[in-house]
């Protein structure tokens, strides 16, 4: 977050270390008005046009990738490297992993993957527990 603030010119390392502004702030290109607030409170659609056919369908067994990116990911750590079954295909959506680092929408298919509790929590997990995770296609491999 600090690097993002510095890269965008809102503060420099010296100001971050001091914990307060040391010089006049960068003028913003836009103003916070009631219209801007109202627009921000209305969530737009993240649905995007598919760039390729979906790789998986309901019932397919998949294994999540065991990834550890230095930037943003929506794949929960507890679900990495685990076996699950695709339950739903939600269509193609903006990929948060690239949006978070200003690399664009990079539309990706989104799936609900269901895991048995034992797969995630081990042999002592309640055998009736199922966990659903919404996972983007780049997180998944065929099982």
Coordinates of C-alpha atoms in Angstrom, one line a residue:
X1 CA 0.0 0.0 0.0
X2 CA 2.8 2.3 0.8
X3 CA 4.5 1.7 -2.6
X4 CA 1.2 2.4 -4.3
X5 CA 0.9 5.7 -2.4
X6 CA 4.4 6.7 -3.4
X7 CA 4.0 5.6 -7.0
X8 CA 0.9 7.7 -7.4
X9 CA 2.6 10.7 -5.9
X10 CA 0.3 11.1 -2.9
X11 CA 3.2 11.0 -0.4
X12 CA 6.9 10.1 -0.4
X13 CA 8.9 7.7 1.8
X14 CA 10.0 10.6 4.1
X15 CA 6.4 11.5 4.8
X16 CA 5.4 7.9 5.4
X17 CA 8.2 7.5 7.9
X18 CA 7.2 10.8 9.6
X19 CA 3.6 9.7 9.7
X20 CA 2.2 13.0 8.4
X21 CA 2.5 15.4 5.5
X22 CA 5.7 17.3 5.1
X23 CA 4.6 19.3 2.1
X24 CA 1.5 20.4 0.2
X25 CA -0.6 17.6 -1.1
X26 CA -0.9 16.6 -4.7
X27 CA -4.0 18.3 -6.3
X28 CA -6.6 15.7 -7.2
X29 CA -8.1 15.6 -10.7
X30 CA -11.6 15.1 -9.3
X31 CA -13.6 16.3 -6.4
X32 CA -15.7 14.2 -3.9
X33 CA -19.3 15.4 -4.6
X34 CA -22.6 13.8 -3.7
X35 CA -22.9 12.5 -7.2
X36 CA -19.5 10.8 -7.0
X37 CA -20.4 9.2 -3.7
X38 CA -23.7 8.0 -5.1
X39 CA -22.0 6.5 -8.1
X40 CA -19.4 4.8 -5.8
X41 CA -22.2 3.2 -3.7
X42 CA -23.7 1.6 -6.8
X43 CA -21.7 -1.6 -7.6
X44 CA -21.1 -2.0 -11.3
X45 CA -21.1 -5.4 -13.0
X46 CA -17.8 -7.3 -13.2
X47 CA -19.2 -9.6 -15.9
X48 CA -17.1 -9.5 -19.1
X49 CA -17.2 -11.0 -22.6
X50 CA -15.5 -14.4 -22.7
X51 CA -12.2 -14.5 -24.5
X52 CA -12.2 -18.3 -24.7
X53 CA -14.5 -21.2 -23.9
X54 CA -14.8 -22.3 -20.2
X55 CA -12.2 -25.0 -19.4
X56 CA -14.4 -26.7 -16.8
X57 CA -18.1 -27.6 -16.3
X58 CA -20.1 -28.7 -13.3
X59 CA -19.0 -32.1 -12.0
X60 CA -15.4 -31.7 -13.1
X61 CA -12.8 -32.5 -10.5
X62 CA -10.2 -29.8 -10.2
X63 CA -7.1 -29.1 -8.1
X64 CA -6.4 -25.6 -7.0
X65 CA -2.9 -24.4 -7.8
X66 CA -0.5 -23.9 -4.8
X67 CA 0.3 -20.3 -5.7
X68 CA 1.9 -17.6 -3.5
X69 CA 1.9 -14.4 -5.7
X70 CA 3.6 -11.3 -4.3
X71 CA 0.5 -9.3 -5.2
X72 CA -3.2 -9.8 -4.8
X73 CA -5.1 -13.1 -5.2
X74 CA -8.6 -14.2 -4.3
X75 CA -7.6 -17.8 -3.9
X76 CA -7.7 -18.5 -0.1
X77 CA -4.5 -20.0 1.2
X78 CA -6.4 -22.8 3.0
X79 CA -7.8 -24.0 -0.4
X80 CA -4.5 -24.0 -2.3
X81 CA -3.3 -27.3 -3.7
X82 CA -6.6 -29.0 -2.8
X83 CA -9.0 -31.2 -4.7
X84 CA -12.6 -30.1 -5.3
X85 CA -15.5 -30.4 -7.7
X86 CA -16.9 -27.6 -9.9
X87 CA -20.4 -26.9 -8.8
X88 CA -21.3 -23.8 -10.9
X89 CA -19.9 -21.8 -13.8
X90 CA -20.6 -18.1 -13.2
X91 CA -19.4 -16.8 -16.5
X92 CA -16.5 -14.6 -17.4
X93 CA -15.6 -11.7 -15.0
X94 CA -12.9 -9.1 -14.5
X95 CA -9.9 -10.8 -12.9
X96 CA -9.2 -9.1 -9.5
X97 CA -5.6 -10.3 -9.5
X98 CA -4.7 -8.1 -12.5
X99 CA -7.1 -5.3 -11.7
X100 CA -5.4 -4.8 -8.3
X101 CA -2.1 -4.1 -9.9
X102 CA -3.4 -1.9 -12.7
X103 CA -3.0 -4.6 -15.4
X104 CA -6.6 -4.3 -16.7
X105 CA -9.7 -6.5 -16.6
X106 CA -8.1 -9.7 -18.0
X107 CA -11.5 -11.5 -18.2
X108 CA -11.4 -15.0 -16.6
X109 CA -14.0 -17.7 -16.0
X110 CA -15.3 -17.9 -12.5
X111 CA -16.4 -21.2 -10.9
X112 CA -17.8 -22.3 -7.6
X113 CA -15.7 -25.2 -6.4
X114 CA -16.9 -27.4 -3.5
X115 CA -14.4 -29.1 -1.2
X116 CA -15.0 -31.8 1.4
X117 CA -14.2 -30.6 4.9
X118 CA -11.6 -33.3 5.3
X119 CA -9.8 -32.1 2.1
X120 CA -9.2 -28.7 3.7
X121 CA -9.2 -29.4 7.4
X122 CA -7.8 -32.9 7.7
X123 CA -9.1 -36.3 8.9
X124 CA -10.6 -34.9 12.1
X125 CA -13.0 -32.6 10.2
X126 CA -16.7 -33.1 10.5
X127 CA -17.5 -35.5 7.6
X128 CA -20.7 -33.5 6.7
X129 CA -18.9 -30.2 6.1
X130 CA -18.6 -28.9 2.6
X131 CA -16.8 -25.6 1.7
X132 CA -17.6 -23.6 -1.4
X133 CA -15.0 -21.3 -2.9
X134 CA -15.4 -19.0 -5.9
X135 CA -12.3 -19.6 -7.9
X136 CA -11.1 -18.1 -11.2
X137 CA -9.9 -20.4 -13.9
X138 CA -6.2 -19.5 -13.6
X139 CA -6.3 -20.9 -10.1
X140 CA -7.5 -24.4 -11.3
X141 CA -6.0 -27.4 -13.0
X142 CA -7.9 -30.6 -14.0
X143 CA -7.6 -33.3 -11.3

